[in-house]
Every structure is written in C-alpha cells, then in structure tokens.
XYZ file of C-alpha atoms in Angstrom:
710
model
C 0.061 -20.482 105.265
C 0.823 -18.567 108.463
C -1.976 -18.108 111.011
C -3.976 -14.876 110.658
C -2.846 -11.747 112.487
C -5.190 -8.845 113.277
C -3.757 -5.323 112.993
C -4.341 -3.755 116.440
C -6.235 -0.703 115.180
C -9.869 0.033 114.509
C -10.597 0.538 110.798
C -6.918 0.896 109.815
C -5.585 2.011 106.448
C -2.245 1.030 104.913
C -0.063 4.143 104.585
C 3.055 2.424 103.214
C 4.790 -0.945 102.773
C 8.554 -1.192 102.321
C 10.929 -4.069 102.910
C 9.257 -6.050 105.675
C 7.634 -3.073 107.411
C 4.077 -1.831 107.024
C 2.704 1.412 108.460
C -0.978 1.384 109.341
C -2.965 4.329 110.630
C -6.444 4.956 111.964
C -8.461 8.069 112.732
C -9.515 6.603 116.086
C -7.565 6.876 119.318
C -5.983 9.511 121.529
C -7.266 10.925 124.793
C -6.013 14.506 124.452
C -8.465 15.511 121.769
C -5.991 14.849 118.961
C -7.330 11.752 117.272
C -5.341 9.313 115.202
C -2.923 6.468 115.804
C -0.227 4.849 113.676
C 1.681 1.592 114.070
C 4.579 -0.135 112.326
C 4.038 -3.846 111.668
C 7.260 -5.804 111.064
C 6.670 -9.158 109.341
C 10.264 -10.390 109.626
C 8.832 -12.720 112.255
C 5.379 -14.244 112.545
C 3.342 -13.253 114.431
C 4.573 -9.803 113.394
C 6.112 -7.330 115.812
C 4.116 -4.126 116.351
C 5.501 -0.707 117.298
C 2.988 1.995 118.223
C 4.031 5.584 117.590
C 3.967 7.596 120.788
C 2.708 10.786 119.139
C -0.895 10.719 118.018
C -1.849 11.605 114.503
C -3.419 10.203 111.376
C -0.786 9.188 108.771
C -1.737 9.031 105.108
C 1.653 9.210 103.316
C 4.891 7.487 104.283
C 8.190 6.499 102.649
C 11.240 4.500 103.749
C 14.862 5.174 102.796
C 17.479 2.564 101.951
C 18.844 2.842 105.519
C 15.437 2.255 107.066
C 14.400 5.830 107.969
C 10.685 6.559 107.739
C 9.226 9.885 106.574
C 5.541 10.203 107.456
C 2.988 12.871 106.601
C -0.276 13.262 108.462
C -2.383 15.424 110.739
C -3.601 15.856 114.290
C -7.324 16.431 114.519
C -8.204 18.867 117.291
C -11.388 18.470 119.308
C -13.541 21.435 120.457
C -14.034 19.717 123.817
C -10.376 20.373 124.539
C -9.917 23.528 122.443
C -12.777 26.029 122.878
C -11.285 28.366 120.255
C -12.476 25.934 117.579
C -16.026 27.078 118.318
C -15.125 30.671 117.373
C -17.191 31.880 114.423
C -15.850 33.178 111.126
C -12.363 33.155 109.699
C -10.743 33.747 113.079
C -11.335 30.117 114.087
C -8.137 28.038 113.907
C -8.074 25.051 111.524
C -9.334 21.745 112.873
C -6.329 19.901 111.445
C -2.658 20.449 112.165
C -0.566 18.849 109.424
C 2.916 17.536 110.145
C 5.983 15.777 108.756
C 7.898 13.370 110.987
C 11.121 11.442 110.478
C 11.744 8.215 112.396
C 15.289 6.846 112.339
C 13.927 3.281 112.092
C 10.677 1.377 112.158
C 11.395 0.391 115.763
C 11.409 3.984 117.025
C 8.335 5.277 118.823
C 9.375 8.948 118.746
C 10.495 10.928 115.692
C 13.918 12.537 115.395
C 12.321 15.451 113.563
C 8.830 16.925 113.472
C 7.896 20.006 111.483
C 4.893 21.586 109.791
C 4.370 21.310 106.060
C 6.920 23.553 104.298
C 4.780 23.842 101.150
C 2.660 27.038 101.147
C -1.093 26.853 100.464
C -2.147 26.995 96.803
C -4.202 29.655 95.110
C -7.488 28.002 96.005
C -9.524 29.778 93.335
C -7.163 28.554 90.628
C -6.727 25.092 92.166
C -10.455 24.406 92.444
C -11.628 26.180 89.289
C -11.900 23.070 87.026
C -13.770 21.012 89.669
C -17.493 20.565 90.089
C -19.210 22.067 93.139
C -19.321 18.875 95.202
C -15.650 18.028 94.593
C -14.681 21.644 95.191
C -16.270 21.650 98.649
C -14.644 18.349 99.563
C -11.175 19.433 98.430
C -11.410 22.800 100.192
C -12.329 21.097 103.465
C -8.965 19.307 103.482
C -6.329 22.001 103.637
C -3.152 19.886 103.482
C -0.414 21.006 101.086
C 1.577 17.791 100.469
C 0.305 15.071 98.120
C 3.035 12.438 98.579
C 6.430 11.823 100.178
C 9.529 9.886 99.104
C 13.234 9.370 99.749
C 15.996 9.747 97.161
C 18.936 8.212 98.958
C 18.585 9.753 102.409
C 17.078 12.995 101.082
C 13.343 13.457 101.798
C 11.247 14.626 98.831
C 7.730 16.125 98.894
C 5.155 16.364 96.106
C 3.155 19.599 96.561
C -0.606 19.291 96.410
C -2.147 20.923 93.344
C 1.192 20.870 91.546
C 1.117 22.508 88.152
C -0.699 25.753 89.011
C 0.735 29.197 89.760
C 4.348 28.664 90.833
C 3.874 25.111 92.149
C 5.851 23.197 89.539
C 8.660 21.475 91.475
C 9.133 19.101 94.420
C 10.484 20.147 97.823
C 13.562 18.471 99.317
C 15.191 18.578 102.752
C 18.773 19.713 102.213
C 21.220 21.002 104.829
C 18.457 21.103 107.418
C 16.072 23.248 105.350
C 13.173 22.494 103.028
C 13.755 24.024 99.591
C 12.038 23.877 96.226
C 14.184 21.746 93.904
C 14.170 23.596 90.576
C 16.560 21.270 88.763
C 13.562 18.961 88.249
C 11.548 19.585 85.038
C 8.515 21.723 85.899
C 5.104 20.072 85.970
C 2.206 22.034 84.503
C -1.370 20.914 84.985
C -3.384 20.822 81.754
C -5.846 23.685 81.514
C -9.387 22.887 82.641
C -8.296 19.510 83.973
C -9.463 18.758 87.471
C -8.398 15.120 87.439
C -4.776 15.348 86.224
C -2.046 15.238 88.837
C 1.710 15.032 88.878
C 3.041 11.540 89.556
C 6.051 10.909 91.796
C 7.729 7.606 92.616
C 11.242 6.483 93.567
C 12.997 3.339 92.337
C 15.926 1.871 94.235
C 18.086 0.418 91.450
C 20.308 -2.615 91.818
C 23.487 -0.525 91.482
C 22.673 1.446 94.645
C 21.316 4.552 92.890
C 17.808 5.924 93.361
C 15.703 7.185 90.450
C 13.082 9.894 90.955
C 10.233 9.271 88.527
C 8.688 12.753 88.331
C 5.878 13.264 85.804
C 7.439 10.493 83.690
C 10.974 11.946 83.801
C 13.639 9.524 85.097
C 16.045 11.607 87.223
C 19.021 10.881 89.464
C 20.782 13.053 92.044
C 24.401 13.866 91.171
C 25.221 15.467 94.533
C 24.205 18.963 93.450
C 21.130 18.629 91.276
C 18.810 16.175 89.524
C 19.860 15.092 86.029
C 17.916 13.101 83.447
C 19.373 9.607 83.089
C 16.334 7.850 81.582
C 15.836 9.806 78.370
C 12.488 8.529 77.026
C 9.802 10.182 79.113
C 7.643 7.451 80.621
C 3.862 7.552 80.616
C 3.335 6.421 84.197
C 0.217 8.272 85.437
C -0.486 8.969 89.092
C -3.618 6.798 89.154
C -1.843 3.567 88.200
C -1.377 1.225 91.172
C 2.145 -0.106 91.028
C 5.401 -0.245 92.923
C 8.318 0.150 90.485
C 10.463 -2.977 90.473
C 14.217 -2.768 89.738
C 15.695 -5.103 87.130
C 19.415 -5.920 86.993
C 21.609 -2.930 87.852
C 20.239 -0.191 85.604
C 16.543 -0.657 84.923
C 13.055 -1.008 86.335
C 9.511 -2.051 85.493
C 6.423 0.167 85.657
C 2.808 0.252 84.439
C 1.930 2.715 81.694
C -1.375 4.441 80.971
C -2.632 1.358 79.087
C -2.068 -0.900 82.126
C 0.805 -2.539 80.237
C 4.036 -3.782 81.838
C 6.997 -1.752 80.542
C 10.753 -1.994 81.142
C 13.019 1.086 81.141
C 16.828 1.054 81.106
C 19.276 3.831 81.892
C 20.748 5.260 78.700
C 18.486 3.220 76.368
C 16.322 5.126 73.883
C 13.647 2.431 73.650
C 11.243 1.069 76.216
C 10.297 -2.613 76.118
C 6.770 -3.844 76.730
C 6.443 -7.260 78.369
C 3.389 -9.518 78.251
C 1.879 -7.647 75.320
C -1.906 -7.752 75.369
C -2.139 -8.427 79.110
C -3.996 -5.791 81.179
C -2.522 -5.433 84.674
C -4.302 -3.831 87.615
C -1.477 -3.727 90.179
C 2.204 -4.607 90.062
C 4.983 -5.010 92.599
C 7.995 -7.152 93.482
C 7.657 -10.911 93.944
C 9.878 -13.750 95.172
C 13.300 -14.434 93.602
C 13.294 -11.574 91.094
C 9.732 -12.121 89.885
C 6.953 -9.555 89.553
C 3.674 -9.981 91.429
C 0.800 -9.067 89.108
C -2.906 -8.661 89.748
C -4.714 -8.777 86.418
C -7.788 -6.706 85.610
C -9.498 -10.041 84.934
C -8.947 -10.963 88.591
C -6.096 -13.469 88.350
C -2.873 -13.405 90.387
C 0.339 -14.117 88.466
C 4.081 -14.169 89.023
C 6.173 -13.131 86.035
C 9.859 -14.005 85.768
C 11.369 -11.772 83.041
C 14.763 -13.511 83.224
C 13.236 -16.928 82.596
C 10.446 -15.622 80.352
C 7.911 -17.546 82.436
C 4.515 -16.983 84.049
C 3.264 -18.617 87.235
C -0.439 -18.641 87.971
C -1.075 -18.421 91.714
C -4.030 -20.752 92.410
C -6.758 -19.917 94.908
C -5.642 -22.757 97.191
C -2.400 -20.859 97.951
C -4.249 -17.759 99.147
C -6.856 -16.931 101.764
C -10.392 -16.396 100.437
C -10.339 -13.501 97.968
C -13.564 -11.933 99.225
C -12.692 -8.866 101.265
C -9.030 -8.845 100.160
C -7.554 -5.395 100.685
C -4.054 -5.887 99.261
C -1.275 -8.361 98.447
C 2.387 -7.396 98.980
C 5.619 -9.345 98.813
C 7.924 -8.680 101.765
C 11.680 -8.936 102.260
C 10.888 -11.493 104.957
C 10.205 -14.028 102.197
C 6.442 -14.138 102.613
C 3.485 -12.825 100.654
C 1.353 -10.658 102.928
C -2.359 -10.773 102.141
C -4.740 -8.433 103.978
C -8.476 -9.075 104.357
C -11.138 -6.911 105.934
C -13.207 -8.966 108.378
C -15.987 -7.301 110.394
C -14.213 -3.953 110.762
C -10.791 -5.452 111.399
C -7.871 -5.867 109.058
C -6.393 -9.369 109.208
C -2.989 -10.291 107.714
C -2.125 -13.690 106.281
C 1.387 -14.846 105.408
C 2.047 -17.115 102.421
C 5.612 -18.560 102.498
C 7.628 -17.897 99.381
C 8.494 -21.586 99.024
C 4.851 -22.345 98.267
C 4.888 -19.857 95.403
C 8.253 -20.722 93.840
C 7.283 -24.407 93.783
C 4.296 -23.711 91.505
C 4.538 -24.882 87.866
C 5.834 -22.375 85.328
C 4.568 -21.731 81.844
C 6.679 -20.274 79.061
C 5.343 -16.972 77.752
C 4.266 -17.356 74.119
C 6.536 -15.777 71.541
C 3.709 -13.505 70.408
C 3.019 -12.086 73.856
C 6.604 -12.078 75.085
C 8.152 -8.665 74.513
C 7.664 -5.762 72.164
C 10.037 -2.848 71.789
C 8.332 0.501 72.277
C 10.310 2.859 70.092
C 10.447 6.199 71.873
C 12.130 8.989 69.967
C 14.438 10.987 72.258
C 13.303 14.569 72.809
C 16.742 15.819 71.732
C 16.152 14.419 68.203
C 13.555 17.148 67.573
C 16.421 19.484 66.688
C 19.210 19.058 64.168
C 21.778 21.450 65.557
C 19.760 24.612 66.153
C 17.195 23.889 63.388
C 14.004 21.877 63.574
C 14.573 18.351 62.310
C 11.160 18.493 60.589
C 11.828 21.662 58.573
C 10.881 21.354 54.894
C 13.819 21.398 52.484
C 11.760 19.793 49.703
C 8.472 21.181 48.407
C 6.281 21.234 45.312
C 4.478 23.919 43.321
C 1.358 21.895 42.564
C -0.240 24.131 39.915
C 2.839 23.781 37.684
C 3.924 20.286 38.771
C 7.336 21.597 39.856
C 9.405 19.969 42.578
C 11.832 22.025 44.671
C 14.919 20.781 46.523
C 17.144 22.878 48.784
C 20.861 22.163 48.563
C 23.267 24.298 50.577
C 22.629 27.882 49.337
C 20.594 26.886 46.285
C 17.058 25.866 45.367
C 16.753 23.475 42.394
C 13.453 23.162 40.521
C 12.412 20.272 38.258
C 9.371 19.826 36.047
C 8.905 16.101 36.461
C 12.509 14.874 36.063
C 13.751 17.752 33.878
C 15.653 20.764 35.332
C 13.440 23.887 35.275
C 15.327 26.617 37.151
C 17.998 27.087 39.795
C 18.261 29.930 42.305
C 21.370 30.648 44.373
C 21.494 32.755 47.511
C 24.203 33.998 49.851
C 23.451 31.735 52.826
C 22.389 28.172 53.479
C 18.703 27.465 52.851
C 17.144 26.501 56.180
C 13.642 25.762 54.878
C 11.338 26.461 51.962
C 7.627 26.351 51.171
C 5.176 27.115 48.374
C 1.843 28.889 48.068
C -0.098 31.084 45.630
C 2.446 30.482 42.850
C 5.373 31.664 44.974
C 8.273 29.975 46.747
C 9.284 31.163 50.220
C 12.957 30.657 51.117
C 14.271 31.034 54.678
C 18.060 31.225 54.893
C 20.643 30.826 57.644
C 20.663 34.557 58.407
C 16.968 34.311 59.198
C 15.965 36.252 56.086
C 12.755 35.270 54.278
C 12.385 36.024 50.579
C 9.931 35.059 47.809
C 10.657 33.579 44.371
C 8.396 33.276 41.359
C 7.349 29.620 41.182
C 7.673 29.413 37.390
C 10.923 31.303 36.819
C 12.768 31.156 40.133
C 13.451 34.882 40.054
C 13.093 37.048 43.153
C 9.666 38.684 43.362
C 10.227 42.466 43.193
C 9.797 44.062 46.595
C 9.829 40.661 48.315
C 13.603 40.197 48.564
C 13.615 40.509 52.365
C 10.204 40.117 53.935
C 11.579 39.694 57.450
C 14.912 38.918 59.081
C 14.799 37.059 62.400
C 18.505 36.309 62.810
C 20.425 33.037 63.026
C 17.971 31.537 65.545
C 15.564 30.687 62.683
C 14.341 27.097 63.087
C 11.677 26.324 60.490
C 9.029 27.624 58.116
C 5.332 26.863 57.579
C 3.509 27.722 54.345
C -0.155 28.065 53.414
C -1.694 27.689 49.951
C -2.650 31.394 50.045
C 0.958 32.534 50.395
C 0.886 33.213 54.134
C 4.118 32.211 55.862
C 5.099 31.489 59.469
C 8.762 31.717 60.478
C 9.756 29.850 63.631
C 12.661 31.247 65.641
C 13.951 30.378 69.080
C 11.680 32.734 70.991
C 8.613 33.178 68.808
C 6.611 32.818 65.596
C 6.555 35.461 62.846
C 3.444 35.748 60.662
C 4.338 37.113 57.220
C 2.012 37.908 54.316
C -1.049 39.654 55.712
C 0.171 43.201 56.379
C 3.301 43.961 58.356
C 5.172 40.949 59.756
C 3.905 40.171 63.264
C 5.857 38.394 65.992
C 4.014 36.251 68.543
C 6.034 35.066 71.561
C 6.372 31.280 71.835
C 9.269 29.645 73.634
C 11.329 27.079 71.696
C 8.949 26.187 68.811
C 9.629 22.989 66.872
C 6.984 22.693 64.149
C 3.967 24.456 62.689
C 1.351 23.836 59.992
C -1.427 25.993 58.524
C -4.865 24.634 57.716
C -5.353 25.021 53.974
C -5.597 28.740 53.187
C -4.166 29.811 56.536
C -7.144 30.449 58.804
C -5.384 28.686 61.696
C -1.816 27.693 62.517
C -0.941 24.840 64.884
C 2.412 25.356 66.633
C 4.197 22.838 68.853
C 7.318 23.352 70.917
C 9.770 21.880 73.343
C 8.657 20.761 76.829
C 5.168 19.875 75.634
C 4.020 23.332 74.551
C 1.392 23.877 71.855
C -0.853 26.691 70.623
C -3.392 27.542 67.937
C -2.772 30.835 66.156
C -5.472 32.775 64.316
C -3.508 34.898 61.796
C -6.382 37.227 60.871
C -6.567 38.545 64.457
C -3.083 37.700 65.682
C -4.548 35.765 68.614
C -2.533 32.858 70.030
C -4.556 30.341 72.055
C -2.434 28.185 74.351
C -3.332 24.487 74.289
C -3.109 21.997 77.178
C 0.328 20.409 77.574
C 0.988 17.735 74.962
C 0.999 14.045 75.928
C 4.571 13.885 74.591
C 6.979 16.070 72.652
C 5.660 16.719 69.118
C 8.309 17.581 66.535
C 6.338 17.548 63.239
C 2.779 18.497 62.266
C 0.681 18.440 59.090
C -2.881 19.618 58.545
C -5.152 16.918 57.121
C -8.650 18.396 56.670
C -11.239 20.357 58.645
C -10.257 20.464 62.329
C -7.833 17.568 62.008
C -4.048 17.641 62.145
C -1.632 14.725 62.249
C 1.652 14.941 64.136
C 4.781 12.971 64.939
C 5.476 12.427 68.618
C 7.994 10.357 70.498
C 5.906 7.151 70.201
C 4.451 7.489 66.716
C 1.718 9.300 64.752
C -0.694 11.429 66.771
C -4.121 12.736 65.796
C -5.172 16.241 66.937
C -8.752 17.567 66.908
C -8.708 21.372 66.963
C -12.395 21.521 67.934
C -11.929 19.576 71.172
C -8.163 20.138 71.675
C -7.843 16.348 72.077
C -4.762 14.315 71.144
C -4.701 10.565 70.598
C -2.119 8.047 69.441
C -3.198 7.014 65.937
C -0.334 4.709 64.952
C 2.484 3.592 67.263
C 5.756 3.378 65.351
C 9.324 4.613 65.247
C 8.589 8.187 64.251
C 10.552 9.878 61.484
C 11.687 13.497 61.253
C 8.993 15.077 59.095
C 5.401 14.652 57.946
C 3.882 15.889 54.665
C 0.301 15.801 53.372
C -0.940 14.644 49.975
C -2.899 17.233 47.928
C -6.268 15.587 48.668
C -5.498 14.908 52.330
C -6.032 11.150 52.117
C -2.350 10.248 52.573
C 0.721 11.426 54.422
C 4.412 10.714 53.959
C 6.717 10.208 56.925
C 10.264 11.314 56.172
C 13.567 10.476 57.847
C 17.215 10.870 56.871
C 17.098 7.284 55.541
C 13.964 7.377 53.421
C 10.245 7.992 53.249
C 7.056 5.974 53.624
C 3.591 6.880 52.319
C 0.546 5.956 54.404
C -3.146 5.966 53.650
C -4.832 7.621 56.653
C -8.274 5.963 56.674
C -7.845 3.117 57.325
C -4.205 3.461 58.276
C -1.974 1.372 56.023
C 1.346 1.639 54.236
C 1.162 2.272 50.492
C 4.779 2.746 49.468
C 8.257 3.095 50.918
C 11.711 4.034 49.737
C 14.967 3.663 51.688
C 18.547 4.685 50.977
C 22.069 3.626 52.057
C 24.496 5.884 53.921
C 26.603 6.744 50.866
C 26.444 7.183 47.109
C 28.218 4.600 44.998
C 32.019 5.064 44.873
C 33.305 6.932 41.805
C 35.196 4.937 39.162
C 38.432 3.710 40.709
C 37.326 4.812 44.183
C 36.411 2.765 47.235
C 34.205 5.114 49.264
C 31.238 7.147 48.086
C 30.163 10.531 49.424
C 27.598 10.761 52.221
C 23.954 10.364 51.231
C 21.029 11.750 53.250
C 17.350 12.346 52.535
C 16.611 16.088 52.756
C 12.830 15.734 52.571
C 9.874 14.718 50.431
C 6.790 16.274 48.855
C 3.774 15.088 46.878
C 3.631 16.232 43.237
C 0.131 14.752 43.061
C -1.759 11.809 44.562
C 0.362 9.344 42.543
C 3.893 10.791 42.786
C 6.270 11.600 45.623
C 9.521 13.479 45.075
C 12.349 12.577 47.468
C 15.208 15.084 47.759
C 18.741 13.880 48.454
C 22.169 15.289 49.237
C 23.676 17.458 46.503
C 20.340 18.368 44.908
C 19.754 14.822 43.674
C 16.396 13.105 43.944
C 13.901 10.472 42.870
C 10.332 10.540 41.653
C 8.514 7.622 43.272
C 5.299 6.181 41.815
C 3.190 5.534 44.911
C 1.940 1.977 45.244
C 4.440 0.574 42.765
C 8.139 -0.278 42.673
C 8.707 2.219 39.873
C 10.863 5.309 40.376
C 12.938 7.619 38.221
C 15.960 9.799 38.845
C 15.932 13.590 38.597
C 18.270 14.839 35.864
C 21.377 16.788 36.834
C 21.862 20.529 36.537
C 25.112 21.670 34.872
C 28.028 21.590 37.264
C 26.536 18.911 39.534
C 28.768 15.879 40.115
C 27.679 12.627 38.518
C 26.351 10.431 41.310
C 25.023 6.884 41.276
C 23.109 5.322 44.165
C 21.282 2.206 45.157
C 17.895 2.404 46.845
C 15.017 0.117 47.748
C 11.566 1.026 46.453
C 8.596 -1.101 47.557
C 10.921 -4.039 48.150
C 12.770 -3.780 44.831
C 16.464 -2.848 44.660
C 16.979 -0.094 42.096
C 20.025 1.849 40.937
C 19.884 5.504 39.973
C 22.330 7.234 37.631
C 21.718 10.972 37.359
C 22.243 12.157 33.769
C 22.643 15.735 32.515
C 19.302 17.329 31.842
C 18.275 19.330 28.785
C 18.421 22.861 30.181
C 19.034 26.330 28.773
C 19.104 28.426 31.917
C 20.927 31.695 32.428
C 23.962 32.086 34.659
C 22.368 34.780 36.804
C 20.762 34.504 40.193
C 17.896 32.476 38.718
C 19.604 30.113 36.311
C-alpha cells in the first residue's frame, strides 16, 4: 500500500473523479472576500501531483471529457467586509453567491479557457418548492443555483437544470457553436405531481467503441451530429439517488444500478436487460482493475466482479486501510485503488496497487445467482400499426354465455362452440366490447355502432353513435353499456348523453371500473389519467414508472396493468403503482367475471393467472401457421386475436379467420369452435397446459339468414 497523502485543503469535498484525476474543493480560502478553493489531484504518480486553480470559488459539480477537458460548476461567495452593498436591506441587496461555469483545457491548467454565468434561468420558485415541507423549502430557497449537474458528451458540455420537470424546464442545456441552448431532441422530463424528492437523473457513459451515451431519465441517447437519438431502447430505471459510475462493457454496452440496488447490463440495440449477481444488494458501483467492477455491498463488504470470467473477488480488510472514517473508494487509470479517509478534519488518500487486488483468489458465481434476463418490452410494441396492441377483438356476453370474435369486417358469435350469429360491416373491426346486453363495434373508419347481443342485429338508432376518423386506436366497455373510444388525440365517452371528447395525447389503453364510475386511461410517454364520466372530469395522474400498454379493472380501487417489465398494480385511492409480477409482458389483459383471475394475451397464446396469491392456472400456446391443406406444404398464418372469460372456468381464445378454442381453465381440456358456412376448413396444433392437442374445425349446425346479421 502506498504511503498516505493528505489533500492540501481544509475540510475538502470530492467534486469529481475521472481517469486518474480528482477535483477537490473547500469553502475555505481566498483573501479577496470570495471564499472557496479547488485543486486537481493527479494520482498517475505517488505522491500525487496537485494543481491549485488560480480563480477562487467553491466547486460542487465537475465532469471530464475524453480529451481531458474539465467542466466545473460552482460559486464565489462574496463577503460584506469587501462588498458593503451586501448589507443593503430588502430585495435590492445583491445575491451573496455568484454562480459560474468554467472550462479547463486539462487538469494541469490553473486558469480556465472559458468562464460564464449559469445559462439556465431561475425556476418558478412557488411551483418548484410547493411539494416541500417548510424547513426544506427555506433551505432550497437559500441556495439559488440553477444547475444540478454537468457532463460531457464527446466534447460537448451538457447541463442538467435544477428543478427539472416543472414549467418549461424539461430538457438539458448544451454548449453548441459557442452558445448555450436547450436541447429539445432529448425526451422531456416531467416531475411527478406533489413529489418533492423526485429528480431527473443524468449520467454519461464512454463506450468502448468511442461513442458516448447520455443516460437521461433512463433514456439511452447518442449524439448523431445534429441531435440526440435513442439507441438503447428499453428505458432504464436508474434513479438519481443511486451511487454508481456507469461502467462500459465490450464495445456496445454498460453496467448500472437500478432502483432495487441490482447490477444490470444494457446493450445497444438489445430489447432485454440482463441482471447480474441476482439477489445481491449493491450500495455503490464503479470500474475496477482489468475489466472488473468495484462493488460496495449494502452489507459492508468490498467485492470485485469479473463479468467475463463470471467470478467474484472478495477484497479482505488487510488489503485496505482501516474502514472507519472511509469517505470513498475509486479505481484510477493509474492502476491503483484510491481510498480516502477523514482523519481529524483532513482528508487522507491511500493507494492500493492493482497487483494486490488481481492476485486475490477468485470464486465462481453460483449458477443461481449468475445472471437473469430482465425482459423489457420495447415502448414501440404498444402499437400495432396505428392501433393499440391491447385492443379487444374478442369479448363475451356473459348473461347469454356468448363469445364474440372479430375477423376482418365481421363479428362471429358462438354459444359455447356452436355458431349463434354473424354480423358483417363495411370496414375492418378495430375493437369490440360488451355491456348491458349490447355489443359495441368500433371499425376502421372510427365509427362506433351497437348490436343486439342475442341476435347480432344493429340496435335501431345506434348505427353510428360517434365517428372519430381513422385515428381510432381502441375501445373500453363497461357492464352498464358505457363506452370509451380512444383516438390519437383524445378519449370519447359514449352512452351517457351526447358523446363527449376529452383531450388526451396518444392514449394506449383504458378500462372502466365495473359499471363505469371511473375510467383509467394510459398513454405514450408515461401519461395516465382517471376520468369520471358522470361529470366529465379528467384527473391527470403522476407520470407512470414505465410505459403501460394494457389495463384491466380488478375490484374496488384496484386495477392491474401490463408495463414494459411485467404486471403492475395500481391503487386509485393513493395513485400508487407497484410491480406485482415481473415477466415478459403480453399484449392484452382481461379480467375474469369474479375478479379473482386475469388472462394475459399475446399473438402466440394466453395464460390465466390467479391474482391472490399470484400463480399460473392455465396456458395455451399456438404455432405460427395452421396445418398445411391436403397436398400442400405450407399452412396459412395463425395469430391469436384475443381472449375473454365466458365464466370462471372457461376462456375463449380467438384466432385468425374467426377460428377459436374454448379452454377449460386448470385442465388440459379444450374444444374447437365450429365453423360458420363459407369459412375455410382449418386444422391446427396447439399446446394446452403442457398437452399437445390438434383442432379440426367442423361445420356448425346453423340456420342464419344471409342479411347483415346472419
């Protein structure tokens, strides 16, 4: 271990550590009334070299570019002994702090090449401080800086505005062509309502291929020369309060800590994240020697993790200085581990050579705790073309035990497996729903009509309840016959009096509670709202933890939803969301009649889950094609259109061409829906509860008319 080295400042704080350079700053020092001193400590040699900045000032944010430039953010504290105007009463007194940004061309420079005031304007203080308690409000208002963090993307400086997410403060600032500008190509950050603790997170990762990734509020972005573009599609849950330095892996990925203090790997262009060391809670993370990661565990241990070798190295106490008073541990490009300890008001650095660490014994990570894939559904999968992927094209009229399947321009109804009626329209059926003995049909022109649930005939006077145009996305239905039509720019409520349009940008899914007292709506970019149809009031909800593309009311104030990471639970009383069941989320979610089960639906099949406690009860999966016709070699394409509960024991699964199966929940038994006249004879294999079954649709006994309702 290298001999100790005392940082030559009184009560210093670490502002930044990059490569082999550390910037320390202290509020003490300066003879001109402007207190504050900063130094650069270079540990390439030991004892380290120290460069003292010539301009006074307290530095609390700093970042280093790939070429070694430093961007620092801090303030000069003016003293009334040297500035009598500070004693002036009232609002005319100048501020005690002057905040600055400085750029140093290297860590060896004592003078900056650029100094300028903060370009970010002050926030709306009333709005910024509104969610805070009185004590915190006073403390925050006393510090009037406007920048919360700094970074470099390539050689372009980037600023995180303080109190991002309120008013118009939704984007970072960048220095481009000599001017600071707000960079609006970055996804906007919006602070959750009534949240005083939430902040936008911003970090930069220098990848192995020479590119830099801006991690902004979980979005992985890269600069293409003109704007930022998303290159890491799954949004990462990397909150601002986690203590980690992102570590690049190979040429196109990096490690970070998520909100559960878990170690997660992200790769450019990959839809799934990978969790390493499952079950291990990590307090801080950063780079280590020879491609390893330096981990401080919440239990207090220090570990090195080698993802390439799948090995863990426990760093014993004998390799480190005494842990009491340890301020930080950082690996440096100089090949040493820098450990800082606070000793009697001084900060003392110790250097642990990398050879001592790499020589420690390695232990293979157990297979159980090695790696787990975190399936993150891409946000783009929430839409199928211009329609919601979760829209219902299968439903059930529970009072009559009738199942309904949409196929192209038609709706086919079965009583159990027997054909009951068929209705044909003039445009493709986008979505359908049932309630109060009626069937609502939304077509590709955006027209909503009602059919009689028993006969399939148009309800007189209800042939065109509303027409919203081709931007129609989905439909929600209540048991009382109240409908909600989702279109690109809003939600239409139909069934109370006159149809009412409520503005809502880019909705994805909606679900009524029972008889339709409330409607939960979710949309793109994390939007959500509760609608109260009786009054037409729409109450905006805090931004969602992730994009939610399907929702289903369960009971009382409880909804379930499908997000990018799995099944979410929403409490309408508290507006709280939580992850109920991590999984690879499907397209749609439907509720059983008694609310004890839900079915998750995808284009490949459906799975039924008991909610309390959560467990799988039944599943059915399908191949990509029907069986080839006699003498043929290739069958036609097969897709699941949706599913619906007929009762607590039966699930109807709708397939391409109006075909379908009735699945007996909890068993491997299933039957095929009989064919309507004119339907092609299809055969298909499918797997039900682990058993391979074959379905052969036969003509059904049916005496329908040839009119609109057959």
